[in-house]
Amino acid sequence: MRKKAVLITGAAGEIGQALIDYLSAGNEYTLLTLDLQPLPERLDGRSTHIIGDILDQKLFARLVTEYEFDSIFHLAALLSSRSEFSPELAHQVNVNGTLTLLQLAADQSQQRGKSVRFMFPSSIAAYGLPDLATKQRDFNVREWDWNYPTTMYGCNKLYCEQLGSYYSQHYQQLADTTPVMLDFRSVRFPGLISAFTVPSGGTSDYGPEMLHAAAQGKSYRCFVREDSTIPFMAMPDAIVSLLRLWEAPRSALNRLVYNVTSFSLSATEFMAQVQHRFPQAEVTFAPDEHRQGIIDSWPAGLNDKQARQDWGWQPEYDVDRAFDDYLVPNIREMYQTGVNG
Ligand code: AKB
């Protein structure tokens, strides 16, 4: 008899760690987590953790004999800046890895006669605006606007959204019988800011890096221009959005991919928020031409009206609450005590 479990890939990453906290809280779910890295010690005992590669087909062949997955949170990915250093590797991890998981979910949906719910975090990187004038004019983009990514990561995210839609709506469309298809759902995240972890390999990282540097009394060289504006969100809201969409009845959903956002800030405004809480914070601006190009191509804001309408999305943390109630108190405590989370 196979064990029922919720699978989380990329579990040692920022979203993964926060998601494990939430999902393990009520002891309601058996979690199987996968990552190339071990989980931090504080998450010991919360899941069965496997150190492994999402490109390892043999690993998955073994896992499906042991587990039946009700849901999969497929978080593993190489982020936008990292992906530009090795685009082909990024494609393998971000696209081939997702394809393997979709295939697994499709097979398991058929075997158990019930859809596996497949949660996929997408990103503002799926957008590509042509110039700053357009970025300013079309400030809050809708899901179908400007889907012309300029990064490998953005191309991968956009294509995997399409793959997910295919597997959940048209898979094996010429077969004699219609298979039970998986249930794919995705949110396009803005830049995420966690109090407990610092991102690596992303391009929105300057926000959280600036804050974490200030909290440690370190100076920070920001790699984008002062006026660079993108949307952000505090990590608890990111997790809640994933979970709300996960729990929503299928009949309520008018799309498979939804924008979610909380607040938009320019890099100067971000710095002002940080310096308001950490007056000694030293920030200089030394834009990197290439990373700047990526940020300029991303939207300044997201229109998340459809998520609000269909499944009641509403961020809990606006910019002030994010800094005052979540980020700053937790970051201060973490760097004072050295205790993570
Ligand atoms: C990145 O910067 O690559 C990510 C993202 C916006 O998806 N944080």
Short mmCIF file of C-alpha atoms and ligand atoms in Angstrom, two decimals:
data_model
loop_
_atom_site.label_atom_id
_atom_site.label_comp_id
_atom_site.label_asym_id
_atom_site.label_seq_id
_atom_site.Cartn_x
_atom_site.Cartn_y
_atom_site.Cartn_z
CA MET A 1 0.00 0.00 0.00
CA ARG A 2 1.48 3.35 -1.05
CA LYS A 3 1.70 6.14 1.52
CA LYS A 4 -0.28 9.31 0.79
CA ALA A 5 1.89 12.40 0.87
CA VAL A 6 2.26 15.98 -0.26
CA LEU A 7 5.47 16.39 -2.27
CA ILE A 8 7.48 19.63 -2.06
CA THR A 9 10.41 20.02 -4.45
CA GLY A 10 13.00 22.76 -3.91
CA ALA A 11 12.09 22.42 -0.26
CA ALA A 12 15.28 23.94 1.14
CA GLY A 13 14.73 27.20 -0.76
CA GLU A 14 13.08 30.30 0.66
CA ILE A 15 9.49 29.44 -0.27
CA GLY A 16 10.02 25.78 0.57
CA GLN A 17 11.17 26.41 4.12
CA ALA A 18 8.26 28.75 4.80
CA LEU A 19 5.78 26.34 3.22
CA ILE A 20 7.01 23.44 5.38
CA ASP A 21 6.42 25.63 8.45
CA TYR A 22 2.82 26.20 7.46
CA LEU A 23 1.93 22.74 6.18
CA SER A 24 3.49 20.87 9.08
CA ALA A 25 1.90 23.10 11.73
CA GLY A 26 -1.34 21.13 12.20
CA ASN A 27 0.19 17.66 11.64
CA GLU A 28 -2.49 17.24 9.01
CA TYR A 29 -0.25 16.28 6.11
CA THR A 30 2.53 13.79 5.51
CA LEU A 31 5.21 15.79 3.76
CA LEU A 32 7.85 14.37 1.46
CA THR A 33 10.44 17.03 0.70
CA LEU A 34 13.15 17.00 -1.94
CA ASP A 35 16.13 19.25 -2.50
CA LEU A 36 19.81 19.09 -3.44
CA GLN A 37 20.47 20.53 0.02
CA PRO A 38 19.53 19.33 3.49
CA LEU A 39 16.82 21.26 5.33
CA PRO A 40 17.91 23.57 8.14
CA GLU A 41 17.98 21.89 11.54
CA ARG A 42 14.95 23.79 12.80
CA LEU A 43 12.80 21.85 10.30
CA ASP A 44 13.97 18.46 11.57
CA GLY A 45 11.12 16.01 11.97
CA ARG A 46 8.64 18.07 9.94
CA SER A 47 8.97 15.98 6.79
CA THR A 48 10.67 12.99 5.24
CA HIS A 49 13.48 14.78 3.47
CA ILE A 50 15.27 13.34 0.47
CA ILE A 51 18.49 14.87 -0.77
CA GLY A 52 18.26 14.42 -4.51
CA ASP A 53 18.06 15.95 -7.93
CA ILE A 54 14.78 16.62 -9.73
CA LEU A 55 16.51 15.48 -12.92
CA ASP A 56 17.09 12.03 -11.41
CA GLN A 57 14.46 9.90 -13.16
CA LYS A 58 15.44 6.80 -11.20
CA LEU A 59 14.73 8.58 -7.95
CA PHE A 60 11.19 9.39 -9.09
CA ALA A 61 10.65 5.86 -10.42
CA ARG A 62 11.38 4.66 -6.89
CA LEU A 63 9.30 7.35 -5.14
CA VAL A 64 6.12 6.56 -7.07
CA THR A 65 6.26 2.94 -5.93
CA GLU A 66 6.30 4.12 -2.32
CA TYR A 67 4.08 7.22 -2.38
CA GLU A 68 0.78 8.44 -3.71
CA PHE A 69 0.88 12.21 -4.04
CA ASP A 70 -2.35 14.10 -3.38
CA SER A 71 -0.61 17.35 -4.16
CA ILE A 72 2.73 18.51 -5.47
CA PHE A 73 4.25 21.91 -4.73
CA HIS A 74 6.93 22.11 -7.40
CA LEU A 75 9.22 24.89 -6.20
CA ALA A 76 12.63 23.74 -7.49
CA ALA A 77 14.12 26.23 -9.96
CA LEU A 78 17.24 28.17 -10.84
CA LEU A 79 16.33 31.86 -10.43
CA SER A 80 16.69 34.62 -12.99
CA SER A 81 20.24 35.94 -12.49
CA ARG A 82 21.70 32.51 -11.82
CA SER A 83 20.02 31.17 -14.96
CA GLU A 84 21.74 33.73 -17.17
CA PHE A 85 25.13 32.26 -16.24
CA SER A 86 24.10 28.77 -17.39
CA PRO A 87 20.97 29.04 -19.52
CA GLU A 88 21.04 25.41 -20.72
CA LEU A 89 21.34 24.06 -17.20
CA ALA A 90 18.50 26.41 -16.20
CA HIS A 91 16.40 25.00 -19.00
CA GLN A 92 17.10 21.47 -17.85
CA VAL A 93 16.20 22.16 -14.24
CA ASN A 94 13.34 24.58 -14.81
CA VAL A 95 11.69 22.93 -17.82
CA ASN A 96 12.79 19.28 -17.88
CA GLY A 97 12.41 19.07 -14.09
CA THR A 98 8.87 20.44 -14.35
CA LEU A 99 8.04 18.10 -17.22
CA THR A 100 9.14 15.09 -15.15
CA LEU A 101 6.93 16.18 -12.29
CA LEU A 102 3.95 16.91 -14.56
CA GLN A 103 4.32 13.48 -16.14
CA LEU A 104 4.46 11.87 -12.71
CA ALA A 105 1.36 13.79 -11.60
CA ALA A 106 -0.45 12.87 -14.83
CA ASP A 107 0.31 9.16 -14.30
CA GLN A 108 -0.71 9.23 -10.66
CA SER A 109 -3.95 11.08 -11.48
CA GLN A 110 -4.88 8.28 -13.86
CA GLN A 111 -3.84 5.46 -11.55
CA ARG A 112 -5.81 6.71 -8.58
CA GLY A 113 -8.73 8.06 -10.63
CA LYS A 114 -8.42 11.43 -8.90
CA SER A 115 -6.57 14.57 -9.92
CA VAL A 116 -3.23 15.31 -8.32
CA ARG A 117 -3.18 19.00 -7.46
CA PHE A 118 -0.06 20.57 -8.95
CA MET A 119 1.01 23.93 -7.51
CA PHE A 120 3.53 25.92 -9.50
CA PRO A 121 5.06 29.25 -8.47
CA SER A 122 5.56 31.42 -11.50
CA SER A 123 6.98 34.92 -11.50
CA ILE A 124 6.99 38.50 -12.74
CA ALA A 125 9.86 37.23 -14.88
CA ALA A 126 7.20 35.85 -17.24
CA TYR A 127 6.70 39.45 -18.39
CA GLY A 128 8.98 41.46 -20.63
CA LEU A 129 8.21 45.14 -21.15
CA PRO A 130 9.94 46.81 -24.07
CA ASP A 131 10.98 50.12 -22.42
CA LEU A 132 10.59 52.27 -19.32
CA ALA A 133 7.87 54.45 -20.86
CA THR A 134 5.70 51.37 -21.41
CA LYS A 135 6.54 50.08 -17.95
CA GLN A 136 5.33 53.36 -16.45
CA ARG A 137 2.24 53.51 -18.66
CA ASP A 138 1.11 49.89 -18.14
CA PHE A 139 1.98 49.97 -14.44
CA ASN A 140 -0.17 47.06 -13.20
CA VAL A 141 0.01 44.39 -15.88
CA ARG A 142 -2.73 41.81 -16.34
CA GLU A 143 -1.90 38.12 -16.70
CA TRP A 144 -2.07 38.21 -20.49
CA ASP A 145 -0.19 41.49 -21.02
CA TRP A 146 3.43 41.63 -22.18
CA ASN A 147 4.19 37.90 -22.02
CA TYR A 148 7.55 38.40 -23.73
CA PRO A 149 10.21 37.40 -21.18
CA THR A 150 13.81 38.41 -21.79
CA THR A 151 15.45 35.90 -19.42
CA MET A 152 15.88 32.13 -19.65
CA TYR A 153 14.14 31.83 -16.27
CA GLY A 154 11.22 33.94 -17.50
CA CYS A 155 10.93 31.88 -20.70
CA ASN A 156 11.02 28.71 -18.59
CA LYS A 157 8.31 29.95 -16.22
CA LEU A 158 6.01 31.08 -19.03
CA TYR A 159 6.43 27.82 -20.93
CA CYS A 160 5.89 25.69 -17.82
CA GLU A 161 2.66 27.58 -17.14
CA GLN A 162 1.61 26.51 -20.65
CA LEU A 163 2.76 22.95 -20.07
CA GLY A 164 0.75 22.83 -16.85
CA SER A 165 -2.32 24.06 -18.70
CA TYR A 166 -1.76 21.44 -21.38
CA TYR A 167 -1.43 18.59 -18.88
CA SER A 168 -4.54 19.67 -17.01
CA GLN A 169 -6.77 20.36 -20.01
CA HIS A 170 -5.61 18.61 -23.16
CA TYR A 171 -3.30 15.76 -22.17
CA GLN A 172 -3.74 12.71 -24.45
CA GLN A 173 -6.56 14.49 -26.26
CA LEU A 174 -6.64 11.95 -29.10
CA ALA A 175 -6.87 8.85 -26.88
CA ASP A 176 -10.11 6.82 -26.99
CA THR A 177 -10.91 7.57 -23.39
CA THR A 178 -10.40 10.90 -21.63
CA PRO A 179 -7.88 10.42 -18.83
CA VAL A 180 -8.28 11.84 -15.33
CA MET A 181 -6.07 14.90 -15.67
CA LEU A 182 -3.99 16.62 -13.08
CA ASP A 183 -5.19 19.88 -11.55
CA PHE A 184 -2.60 22.58 -12.31
CA ARG A 185 -2.67 25.92 -10.50
CA SER A 186 -0.10 28.68 -10.55
CA VAL A 187 0.58 32.08 -9.01
CA ARG A 188 2.86 34.67 -10.54
CA PHE A 189 4.87 36.04 -7.65
CA PRO A 190 6.47 39.45 -7.35
CA GLY A 191 9.84 39.79 -5.54
CA LEU A 192 9.50 37.98 -2.22
CA ILE A 193 10.98 39.19 1.07
CA SER A 194 11.54 36.81 3.95
CA ALA A 195 12.62 37.76 7.45
CA PHE A 196 14.40 34.45 7.93
CA THR A 197 16.19 33.69 4.68
CA VAL A 198 18.15 35.71 2.12
CA PRO A 199 17.50 34.78 -1.52
CA SER A 200 20.28 33.82 -3.89
CA GLY A 201 20.45 33.87 -7.65
CA GLY A 202 17.44 36.12 -8.22
CA THR A 203 17.30 39.65 -9.63
CA SER A 204 14.73 41.02 -7.17
CA ASP A 205 17.26 40.10 -4.47
CA TYR A 206 18.43 43.71 -3.98
CA GLY A 207 15.36 44.42 -1.81
CA PRO A 208 15.84 41.64 0.74
CA GLU A 209 19.64 41.95 0.54
CA MET A 210 19.43 45.65 1.44
CA LEU A 211 17.22 44.92 4.43
CA HIS A 212 19.26 42.00 5.76
CA ALA A 213 22.49 43.97 5.34
CA ALA A 214 21.03 46.89 7.34
CA ALA A 215 19.88 44.56 10.11
CA GLN A 216 23.43 43.24 10.41
CA GLY A 217 24.98 46.72 10.40
CA LYS A 218 26.59 46.11 7.00
CA SER A 219 26.69 48.61 4.15
CA TYR A 220 25.00 47.61 0.87
CA ARG A 221 25.80 48.33 -2.78
CA CYS A 222 22.54 48.14 -4.69
CA PHE A 223 22.95 46.70 -8.18
CA VAL A 224 20.03 48.62 -9.73
CA ARG A 225 19.23 52.32 -10.25
CA GLU A 226 17.34 54.33 -7.62
CA ASP A 227 14.19 54.60 -9.76
CA SER A 228 13.90 50.84 -10.49
CA THR A 229 10.41 49.75 -9.52
CA ILE A 230 8.97 46.27 -9.15
CA PRO A 231 6.25 44.71 -7.00
CA PHE A 232 7.13 42.95 -3.73
CA MET A 233 5.44 40.75 -1.18
CA ALA A 234 6.22 39.53 2.35
CA MET A 235 6.84 35.78 2.51
CA PRO A 236 3.82 34.93 4.73
CA ASP A 237 1.53 36.42 2.09
CA ALA A 238 3.26 34.40 -0.62
CA ILE A 239 2.60 31.19 1.31
CA VAL A 240 -0.98 32.15 2.09
CA SER A 241 -1.62 32.89 -1.59
CA LEU A 242 -0.27 29.48 -2.60
CA LEU A 243 -2.39 27.76 0.06
CA ARG A 244 -5.58 29.72 -0.72
CA LEU A 245 -5.29 28.84 -4.39
CA TRP A 246 -4.52 25.23 -3.45
CA GLU A 247 -7.66 25.01 -1.30
CA ALA A 248 -10.00 26.82 -3.72
CA PRO A 249 -12.74 24.76 -5.34
CA ARG A 250 -11.92 24.12 -8.99
CA SER A 251 -15.32 25.51 -9.98
CA ALA A 252 -14.33 28.95 -8.60
CA LEU A 253 -11.28 29.24 -10.85
CA ASN A 254 -11.54 31.12 -14.13
CA ARG A 255 -7.83 30.85 -14.88
CA LEU A 256 -4.99 28.45 -14.14
CA VAL A 257 -2.38 31.19 -13.64
CA TYR A 258 -3.02 34.18 -11.37
CA ASN A 259 -1.11 37.35 -10.55
CA VAL A 260 -0.73 38.08 -6.84
CA THR A 261 0.93 41.12 -5.34
CA SER A 262 1.15 43.35 -2.33
CA PHE A 263 3.10 46.63 -2.80
CA SER A 264 5.32 48.26 -5.43
CA LEU A 265 8.43 50.20 -4.45
CA SER A 266 11.29 51.85 -6.27
CA ALA A 267 14.77 51.01 -4.97
CA THR A 268 14.93 54.47 -3.33
CA GLU A 269 11.58 53.92 -1.66
CA PHE A 270 12.78 50.50 -0.49
CA MET A 271 15.90 52.17 0.94
CA ALA A 272 13.73 54.78 2.69
CA GLN A 273 11.67 52.00 4.33
CA VAL A 274 14.87 50.31 5.49
CA GLN A 275 16.51 53.53 6.75
CA HIS A 276 13.33 54.49 8.60
CA ARG A 277 13.77 51.31 10.71
CA PHE A 278 17.58 51.18 10.63
CA PRO A 279 18.72 54.84 10.51
CA GLN A 280 22.41 53.84 10.33
CA ALA A 281 21.87 51.78 7.15
CA GLU A 282 24.36 52.70 4.43
CA VAL A 283 23.22 52.10 0.85
CA THR A 284 25.03 53.09 -2.33
CA PHE A 285 23.82 52.56 -5.86
CA ALA A 286 26.11 50.91 -8.42
CA PRO A 287 23.83 49.63 -11.19
CA ASP A 288 24.91 46.52 -13.04
CA GLU A 289 23.94 47.05 -16.67
CA HIS A 290 22.71 43.51 -17.24
CA ARG A 291 20.75 42.99 -14.04
CA GLN A 292 19.31 46.48 -14.52
CA GLY A 293 18.07 45.41 -17.95
CA ILE A 294 16.22 42.50 -16.40
CA ILE A 295 14.58 44.67 -13.73
CA ASP A 296 13.61 47.28 -16.35
CA SER A 297 11.85 44.55 -18.35
CA TRP A 298 9.78 43.43 -15.36
CA PRO A 299 6.52 45.20 -14.58
CA ALA A 300 6.29 47.92 -11.93
CA GLY A 301 3.13 46.32 -10.53
CA LEU A 302 0.72 43.47 -11.03
CA ASN A 303 -3.02 43.53 -11.55
CA ASP A 304 -4.30 40.76 -9.24
CA LYS A 305 -8.01 41.51 -9.59
CA GLN A 306 -8.86 38.03 -10.87
CA ALA A 307 -7.26 36.29 -7.86
CA ARG A 308 -9.18 38.62 -5.56
CA GLN A 309 -12.43 37.83 -7.33
CA ASP A 310 -12.07 34.10 -7.82
CA TRP A 311 -10.53 32.91 -4.57
CA GLY A 312 -10.62 35.88 -2.23
CA TRP A 313 -6.93 36.79 -2.47
CA GLN A 314 -6.05 39.70 -0.23
CA PRO A 315 -2.52 40.39 1.07
CA GLU A 316 -2.34 40.70 4.84
CA TYR A 317 0.85 42.80 4.75
CA ASP A 318 0.90 46.16 3.04
CA VAL A 319 4.28 47.88 3.00
CA ASP A 320 4.08 49.26 6.56
CA ARG A 321 2.76 46.07 8.12
CA ALA A 322 5.31 44.04 6.17
CA PHE A 323 8.21 46.06 7.64
CA ASP A 324 6.80 46.83 11.09
CA ASP A 325 4.96 43.63 12.00
CA TYR A 326 6.79 40.90 10.11
CA LEU A 327 10.18 41.81 8.68
CA VAL A 328 11.88 44.10 11.16
CA PRO A 329 10.96 42.40 14.47
CA ASN A 330 11.85 38.93 13.15
CA ILE A 331 15.06 40.06 11.45
CA ARG A 332 16.24 41.92 14.57
CA GLU A 333 15.60 38.85 16.68
CA MET A 334 17.26 36.52 14.23
CA TYR A 335 20.50 38.51 14.02
CA GLN A 336 20.53 39.19 17.75
CA THR A 337 19.98 35.60 18.80
CA GLY A 338 21.37 33.89 15.74
CA VAL A 339 18.22 31.74 15.68
CA ASN A 340 16.74 31.24 12.24
CA GLY A 341 12.92 31.22 12.19
C1 AKB B 1 14.10 36.32 -9.26
O1 AKB B 1 14.50 37.46 -9.02
O2 AKB B 1 14.59 35.59 -10.13
C2 AKB B 1 12.92 35.81 -8.47
C3 AKB B 1 11.65 36.11 -9.17
C4 AKB B 1 11.16 37.50 -9.26
O3 AKB B 1 11.02 35.22 -9.67
N1 AKB B 1 12.92 36.39 -7.17
#
